[in-house]
Short mmCIF file of C-alpha atoms in Angstrom, two decimals:
data_model
loop_
_atom_site.label_atom_id
_atom_site.label_comp_id
_atom_site.label_asym_id
_atom_site.label_seq_id
_atom_site.Cartn_x
_atom_site.Cartn_y
_atom_site.Cartn_z
CA UNK N 1 108.43 243.21 113.82
CA UNK N 2 109.11 243.48 110.15
CA UNK N 3 108.44 245.98 107.33
CA UNK N 4 109.73 247.33 104.04
CA UNK N 5 109.84 251.04 103.39
CA UNK N 6 111.57 253.73 101.35
CA UNK N 7 114.95 254.55 102.76
CA UNK N 8 114.56 258.33 102.15
CA UNK N 9 111.24 258.48 103.92
CA UNK N 10 112.44 256.54 107.01
CA UNK N 11 115.61 258.66 107.20
CA UNK N 12 113.63 262.00 106.94
CA UNK N 13 111.24 260.81 109.70
CA UNK N 14 114.11 259.80 111.90
CA UNK N 15 115.83 263.14 111.35
CA UNK N 16 112.64 264.87 112.60
CA UNK N 17 112.24 262.94 115.85
CA UNK N 18 116.00 262.93 116.47
CA UNK N 19 115.64 266.65 117.21
CA UNK N 20 114.10 265.65 120.54
CA UNK N 21 117.11 263.60 121.64
CA UNK N 22 118.94 265.29 124.41
CA UNK N 23 122.46 266.56 123.79
CA UNK N 24 123.65 265.16 127.13
CA UNK N 25 122.30 261.72 128.01
CA UNK N 26 121.76 261.50 131.80
CA UNK N 27 119.05 258.87 131.55
CA UNK N 28 120.09 256.16 129.13
CA UNK N 29 116.63 255.34 127.73
CA UNK N 30 116.30 259.00 126.57
CA UNK N 31 118.92 258.18 123.94
CA UNK N 32 116.31 255.93 122.30
CA UNK N 33 113.79 256.32 119.48
CA UNK N 34 110.58 254.31 119.95
CA UNK N 35 109.20 252.65 116.82
CA UNK N 36 105.60 251.34 116.77
CA UNK N 37 104.51 249.34 113.66
CA UNK N 38 100.74 248.83 113.31
CA UNK N 39 98.57 248.33 110.27
CA UNK N 40 100.34 250.22 107.37
CA UNK N 41 101.89 252.88 109.62
CA UNK N 42 105.21 253.36 111.40
CA UNK N 43 105.14 255.76 114.36
CA UNK N 44 108.46 257.12 115.56
CA UNK N 45 108.88 259.08 118.77
CA UNK N 46 111.64 260.55 120.95
CA UNK N 47 111.74 262.72 124.05
CA UNK N 48 114.09 264.63 126.24
CA UNK N 49 111.33 265.16 128.85
CA UNK N 50 111.29 268.89 127.95
CA UNK N 51 110.53 268.10 124.28
CA UNK N 52 108.54 265.20 122.70
CA UNK N 53 108.39 264.63 118.92
CA UNK N 54 106.29 262.02 117.16
CA UNK N 55 105.93 261.49 113.45
CA UNK N 56 104.46 258.81 111.14
CA UNK N 57 105.13 257.27 107.72
CA UNK N 58 103.54 254.54 105.61
CA UNK N 59 105.23 251.19 104.89
CA UNK N 60 104.46 247.59 103.85
CA UNK N 61 104.04 245.94 107.20
CA UNK N 62 104.84 242.24 107.35
CA UNK N 63 104.73 241.83 111.10
CA UNK N 64 103.55 244.34 113.73
CA UNK N 65 105.55 245.20 116.78
CA UNK N 66 107.12 247.81 118.97
CA UNK N 67 110.79 248.46 119.80
CA UNK N 68 113.22 251.10 121.14
CA UNK N 69 116.71 251.53 119.68
CA UNK N 70 119.49 254.01 120.09
CA UNK N 71 118.16 257.00 118.17
CA UNK N 72 121.40 258.52 116.74
CA UNK N 73 122.79 255.16 115.64
CA UNK N 74 119.50 254.17 114.00
CA UNK N 75 119.31 257.47 112.09
CA UNK N 76 122.91 257.44 111.05
CA UNK N 77 122.83 253.80 109.85
CA UNK N 78 119.71 254.34 107.87
CA UNK N 79 121.31 257.43 106.33
CA UNK N 80 124.36 255.38 105.44
CA UNK N 81 122.37 253.19 103.00
CA UNK N 82 120.98 255.99 100.93
CA UNK N 83 122.02 254.32 97.70
CA UNK N 84 119.21 251.80 98.26
CA UNK N 85 115.69 253.00 97.39
CA UNK N 86 113.99 250.45 99.69
CA UNK N 87 115.20 248.76 102.88
CA UNK N 88 113.81 246.12 105.14
CA UNK N 89 113.67 246.45 108.95
CA UNK N 90 113.11 243.33 111.12
CA UNK N 91 113.41 242.86 114.86
CA UNK N 92 113.59 239.57 116.73
CA UNK N 93 114.46 239.15 120.42
CA UNK N 94 116.93 242.00 121.24
CA UNK N 95 118.33 242.62 117.74
CA UNK N 96 117.05 245.03 115.05
CA UNK N 97 118.38 244.48 111.53
CA UNK N 98 118.54 246.93 108.69
CA UNK N 99 118.50 244.87 105.46
CA UNK N 100 119.69 246.47 102.29
CA UNK N 101 120.06 244.23 99.24
CA UNK N 102 121.89 241.05 100.46
CA UNK N 103 123.49 242.99 103.28
CA UNK N 104 122.60 243.64 106.89
CA UNK N 105 123.36 246.11 109.75
CA UNK N 106 122.47 245.19 113.32
CA UNK N 107 121.52 247.32 116.40
CA UNK N 108 120.84 246.02 119.87
CA UNK N 109 117.40 247.19 121.18
CA UNK N 110 116.81 249.07 124.42
CA UNK N 111 114.30 248.45 127.20
CA UNK N 112 110.89 249.17 125.79
CA UNK N 113 109.25 249.27 129.19
CA UNK N 114 111.64 251.99 130.36
CA UNK N 115 110.67 254.47 127.60
CA UNK N 116 108.72 257.25 129.23
CA UNK N 117 105.01 257.63 128.48
CA UNK N 118 103.58 261.00 127.65
CA UNK N 119 100.99 262.56 130.09
CA UNK N 120 98.68 265.02 128.38
CA UNK N 121 96.30 267.45 130.12
CA UNK N 122 93.12 269.13 128.95
CA UNK N 123 93.79 272.11 126.67
CA UNK N 124 93.08 275.58 128.04
CA UNK N 125 93.62 277.36 124.69
CA UNK N 126 93.80 276.45 120.99
CA UNK N 127 95.11 278.52 118.19
CA UNK N 128 95.73 278.14 114.49
CA UNK N 129 98.61 279.85 112.56
CA UNK N 130 100.16 279.46 109.13
CA UNK N 131 103.33 277.34 109.06
CA UNK N 132 105.62 279.97 107.50
CA UNK N 133 104.39 282.69 109.88
CA UNK N 134 105.15 280.57 112.91
CA UNK N 135 108.58 279.85 111.60
CA UNK N 136 109.14 283.54 110.88
CA UNK N 137 108.41 284.77 114.37
CA UNK N 138 110.47 282.10 115.96
CA UNK N 139 113.49 282.76 113.75
CA UNK N 140 113.31 286.51 114.20
CA UNK N 141 113.35 286.43 118.08
CA UNK N 142 115.16 283.37 119.58
CA UNK N 143 118.63 284.72 118.69
CA UNK N 144 118.08 287.34 121.50
CA UNK N 145 117.46 284.85 124.20
CA UNK N 146 119.99 284.56 126.94
CA UNK N 147 122.48 281.65 126.97
CA UNK N 148 123.82 281.78 130.48
CA UNK N 149 122.17 280.54 133.69
CA UNK N 150 122.03 283.87 135.66
CA UNK N 151 118.37 284.41 134.75
CA UNK N 152 116.99 281.12 133.57
CA UNK N 153 113.68 282.65 132.45
CA UNK N 154 115.56 284.62 129.88
CA UNK N 155 116.67 281.44 128.17
CA UNK N 156 113.06 281.23 127.16
CA UNK N 157 110.97 283.02 124.61
CA UNK N 158 107.62 284.58 125.58
CA UNK N 159 104.84 283.41 123.21
CA UNK N 160 101.79 285.60 123.59
CA UNK N 161 98.32 285.55 122.02
CA UNK N 162 96.77 289.01 122.10
CA UNK N 163 93.97 290.50 119.94
CA UNK N 164 94.24 287.66 117.36
CA UNK N 165 97.95 288.19 116.99
CA UNK N 166 100.81 285.77 117.84
CA UNK N 167 103.64 287.67 119.44
CA UNK N 168 107.11 286.21 120.26
CA UNK N 169 109.58 288.10 122.57
CA UNK N 170 113.14 287.32 123.60
CA UNK N 171 115.77 289.29 125.43
CA UNK N 172 119.12 288.78 127.20
CA UNK N 173 119.65 292.06 129.03
CA UNK N 174 121.51 293.74 126.15
CA UNK N 175 119.03 293.43 123.27
CA UNK N 176 115.38 292.51 122.74
CA UNK N 177 113.45 291.09 119.74
CA UNK N 178 109.66 291.34 119.22
CA UNK N 179 107.97 289.67 116.31
CA UNK N 180 104.28 289.33 115.61
CA UNK N 181 101.92 287.75 113.07
CA UNK N 182 98.16 287.43 112.51
CA UNK N 183 96.56 284.15 113.65
CA UNK N 184 94.09 282.20 111.56
CA UNK N 185 92.09 281.46 114.69
CA UNK N 186 92.40 282.00 118.50
CA UNK N 187 90.18 281.06 121.37
CA UNK N 188 91.52 283.47 124.03
CA UNK N 189 94.49 285.62 125.04
CA UNK N 190 97.31 283.71 126.77
CA UNK N 191 101.04 283.80 127.64
CA UNK N 192 103.49 280.87 127.74
CA UNK N 193 107.24 280.67 127.88
CA UNK N 194 109.18 278.02 125.89
CA UNK N 195 112.94 277.52 125.94
CA UNK N 196 114.57 279.23 122.95
CA UNK N 197 116.60 276.07 122.30
CA UNK N 198 113.35 273.99 121.90
CA UNK N 199 111.81 276.63 119.61
CA UNK N 200 114.96 276.51 117.46
CA UNK N 201 114.49 272.74 117.01
CA UNK N 202 110.78 273.32 116.17
CA UNK N 203 111.74 275.87 113.55
CA UNK N 204 113.93 273.34 111.80
CA UNK N 205 110.95 271.11 111.36
CA UNK N 206 108.78 273.90 110.03
CA UNK N 207 108.64 274.82 106.29
CA UNK N 208 107.55 277.93 104.39
CA UNK N 209 104.11 276.65 103.39
CA UNK N 210 100.71 278.16 103.89
CA UNK N 211 99.56 275.10 105.78
CA UNK N 212 97.78 275.64 109.00
CA UNK N 213 99.45 274.64 112.26
CA UNK N 214 97.26 273.84 115.22
CA UNK N 215 98.66 274.78 118.66
CA UNK N 216 97.11 273.34 121.82
CA UNK N 217 98.13 274.85 125.11
CA UNK N 218 97.54 273.15 128.49
CA UNK N 219 98.72 274.18 132.02
CA UNK N 220 102.38 273.11 131.50
CA UNK N 221 102.88 272.01 127.89
CA UNK N 222 102.35 273.35 124.31
CA UNK N 223 101.54 270.96 121.46
CA UNK N 224 102.21 271.82 117.83
CA UNK N 225 100.50 269.71 115.17
CA UNK N 226 102.44 270.01 111.88
CA UNK N 227 101.08 267.63 109.26
CA UNK N 228 101.80 264.12 110.48
CA UNK N 229 104.20 265.34 113.18
CA UNK N 230 103.33 266.20 116.79
CA UNK N 231 105.71 268.32 118.83
CA UNK N 232 105.10 268.84 122.55
CA UNK N 233 107.18 271.35 124.41
CA UNK N 234 107.32 271.86 128.17
CA UNK N 235 106.58 275.43 129.33
CA UNK N 236 109.23 277.20 131.53
CA UNK N 237 107.97 278.12 134.99
CA UNK N 238 108.20 281.71 136.14
CA UNK N 239 107.27 285.21 135.14
CA UNK N 240 108.78 286.93 132.05
CA UNK N 241 110.30 290.31 132.41
CA UNK N 242 107.71 293.12 131.58
CA UNK N 243 109.35 293.82 128.27
CA UNK N 244 107.03 296.68 127.39
CA UNK N 245 108.78 298.80 130.09
CA UNK N 246 112.06 298.42 128.16
CA UNK N 247 110.77 299.86 124.89
CA UNK N 248 111.46 303.63 124.49
CA UNK N 249 108.25 305.53 124.00
CA UNK N 250 109.76 308.40 122.05
CA UNK N 251 112.81 309.09 119.93
CA UNK N 252 114.89 312.13 119.01
CA UNK N 253 115.96 310.85 115.54
CA UNK N 254 114.89 308.49 112.78
CA UNK N 255 117.52 307.16 110.42
CA UNK N 256 116.50 305.62 107.13
CA UNK N 257 119.33 303.45 105.68
CA UNK N 258 119.93 300.63 103.20
CA UNK N 259 119.93 297.43 105.11
CA UNK N 260 122.58 295.83 102.84
CA UNK N 261 124.87 298.89 102.89
CA UNK N 262 124.77 299.09 106.66
CA UNK N 263 125.19 295.34 107.06
CA UNK N 264 128.29 295.32 104.82
CA UNK N 265 129.86 298.25 106.59
CA UNK N 266 129.27 296.83 109.95
CA UNK N 267 130.63 293.45 108.88
CA UNK N 268 133.89 295.09 107.88
CA UNK N 269 134.02 297.05 111.14
CA UNK N 270 133.18 293.92 113.12
CA UNK N 271 136.29 292.22 111.69
CA UNK N 272 138.35 294.97 113.48
CA UNK N 273 136.14 295.32 116.56
CA UNK N 274 135.77 291.68 117.40
CA UNK N 275 138.96 291.64 119.55
CA UNK N 276 137.92 294.65 121.60
CA UNK N 277 135.82 294.73 124.69
CA UNK N 278 132.08 294.68 123.72
CA UNK N 279 132.99 294.38 119.98
CA UNK N 280 132.09 298.02 119.78
CA UNK N 281 131.85 300.18 116.69
CA UNK N 282 131.07 303.92 116.70
CA UNK N 283 128.39 305.48 114.48
CA UNK N 284 128.59 309.21 113.72
CA UNK N 285 125.23 310.10 112.18
CA UNK N 286 124.39 313.32 110.43
CA UNK N 287 121.61 314.39 108.01
CA UNK N 288 122.96 312.48 105.06
CA UNK N 289 125.60 309.93 106.19
CA UNK N 290 126.55 307.33 108.79
CA UNK N 291 130.26 307.14 109.53
CA UNK N 292 131.31 303.76 110.84
CA UNK N 293 134.44 303.88 112.90
CA UNK N 294 136.32 301.20 114.84
CA UNK N 295 140.03 300.94 115.90
CA UNK N 296 142.28 298.11 117.05
CA UNK N 297 145.97 297.82 117.78
CA UNK N 298 147.00 297.14 114.19
CA UNK N 299 144.08 298.33 112.07
CA UNK N 300 141.12 300.65 111.87
CA UNK N 301 138.16 301.50 109.73
CA UNK N 302 136.48 304.81 108.76
CA UNK N 303 133.61 304.14 106.31
CA UNK N 304 130.75 306.35 105.21
CA UNK N 305 127.34 305.14 103.99
CA UNK N 306 124.41 307.34 102.85
CA UNK N 307 121.33 307.71 105.02
CA UNK N 308 118.45 310.02 105.65
CA UNK N 309 118.17 311.53 109.09
CA UNK N 310 115.04 313.10 110.56
CA UNK N 311 115.99 314.78 113.84
CA UNK N 312 119.17 315.43 115.66
CA UNK N 313 122.61 314.15 114.67
CA UNK N 314 124.25 311.88 117.15
CA UNK N 315 127.35 309.81 118.01
CA UNK N 316 126.53 306.40 119.40
CA UNK N 317 128.39 303.09 119.74
CA UNK N 318 127.07 299.46 119.69
CA UNK N 319 128.33 295.94 120.05
CA UNK N 320 128.69 295.18 116.34
CA UNK N 321 127.60 291.57 116.72
CA UNK N 322 124.26 292.60 118.21
CA UNK N 323 123.52 294.91 115.33
CA UNK N 324 124.60 292.36 112.74
CA UNK N 325 122.44 289.62 114.39
CA UNK N 326 119.39 291.87 114.05
CA UNK N 327 120.13 293.00 110.53
CA UNK N 328 120.51 289.33 109.54
CA UNK N 329 116.80 288.89 110.32
CA UNK N 330 115.62 291.80 108.17
CA UNK N 331 114.24 291.13 104.68
CA UNK N 332 113.30 294.65 103.64
CA UNK N 333 115.56 296.80 101.48
CA UNK N 334 115.52 299.70 103.89
CA UNK N 335 115.22 299.92 107.65
CA UNK N 336 114.42 302.65 110.14
CA UNK N 337 116.51 303.12 113.21
CA UNK N 338 114.86 305.14 116.06
CA UNK N 339 117.38 306.73 118.36
CA UNK N 340 116.65 308.41 121.74
CA UNK N 341 120.08 309.35 122.81
CA UNK N 342 123.74 308.24 122.82
CA UNK N 343 123.18 306.19 126.02
CA UNK N 344 119.68 305.00 125.36
CA UNK N 345 118.38 301.97 123.39
CA UNK N 346 118.01 302.11 119.69
CA UNK N 347 115.12 300.46 117.86
CA UNK N 348 115.28 298.81 114.39
CA UNK N 349 111.90 298.75 112.80
CA UNK N 350 110.54 298.02 109.32
CA UNK N 351 109.75 300.96 106.96
CA UNK N 352 106.03 300.25 107.43
CA UNK N 353 103.99 298.37 110.03
CA UNK N 354 105.22 296.76 113.27
CA UNK N 355 105.94 293.17 112.26
CA UNK N 356 109.16 293.35 114.30
CA UNK N 357 111.21 295.41 116.65
CA UNK N 358 114.91 294.87 117.47
CA UNK N 359 116.13 296.92 120.46
CA UNK N 360 119.85 297.13 121.12
CA UNK N 361 121.49 298.83 124.05
CA UNK N 362 124.41 301.08 123.14
CA UNK N 363 127.90 300.81 124.52
CA UNK N 364 128.79 303.80 126.68
CA UNK N 365 131.52 305.94 125.08
CA UNK N 366 134.31 307.24 127.18
CA UNK N 367 135.15 310.67 125.77
#
């Protein structure tokens, strides 16, 4: 195998497929990236079994071939020769050489026959969504997924197709995020669950373009076709929690407040609250102000920001981190907070529409 390519293009392609490399290598061959060189195209692929990524790039092929090398080492070494516009890759016997100018880096190859093959099934649903919209609903939900093993299904994100909308849902028992977007095309309504960790890696590959992403769903996998990149994620088995039952159906108060003002005030309060149980801050809300309060052994905060309240005044406490995580996903200048009671979930929604909902459970105050 032998070819010449642009260093930047090869490094970018390796960076994409490297996202499929497992963080813990229990099966040695899964540390590898497979490189197939045919015609004028290089195909790179990597897998962790739960996630498969393949991408292609063009090159001047001098000799066709196929090889597997340690993925992280290959990516890092190609990245280390960024001062060379073009590099040459050659492989003979069990050695792969990266040639840059008059110099050479060498990697030992891995067992090509041991690299796992991908088994694909017939699609049961196909949908099309804009790239930036898919990235948006992933980024505005996965932060709410659980990270512990007590309820493995909650480490996943529900992806739901319903009435030509794509809906993403994640929750961890203390907070819930729902985000939705219009689809370009959809064949039928369907639900799948994908690990939030995998969706996070997919989001890193996605851009902000209007390009259309095709998603093919089979009985146990979901395939994303993003330009010249294919991403295949394994579905999680099990039933997602019926999240609609968690959403309050009515509220006693609606608070309209500047997103930036609330975020800055909570950030200062979080600095004090972070060493307390539940990181909690207290909000005293009346018709024109929100008082943000928190106390620690050596310091405290008592800050007032303006708001508009429709309904009853209330005193309620939250884990400051959970509120800040949600506010960090909001792009609007103002937000609405719907409050049912001091011991009931609060809902953060946009000023108009229902593109997202962030639901946060309060911390019970001991009076």
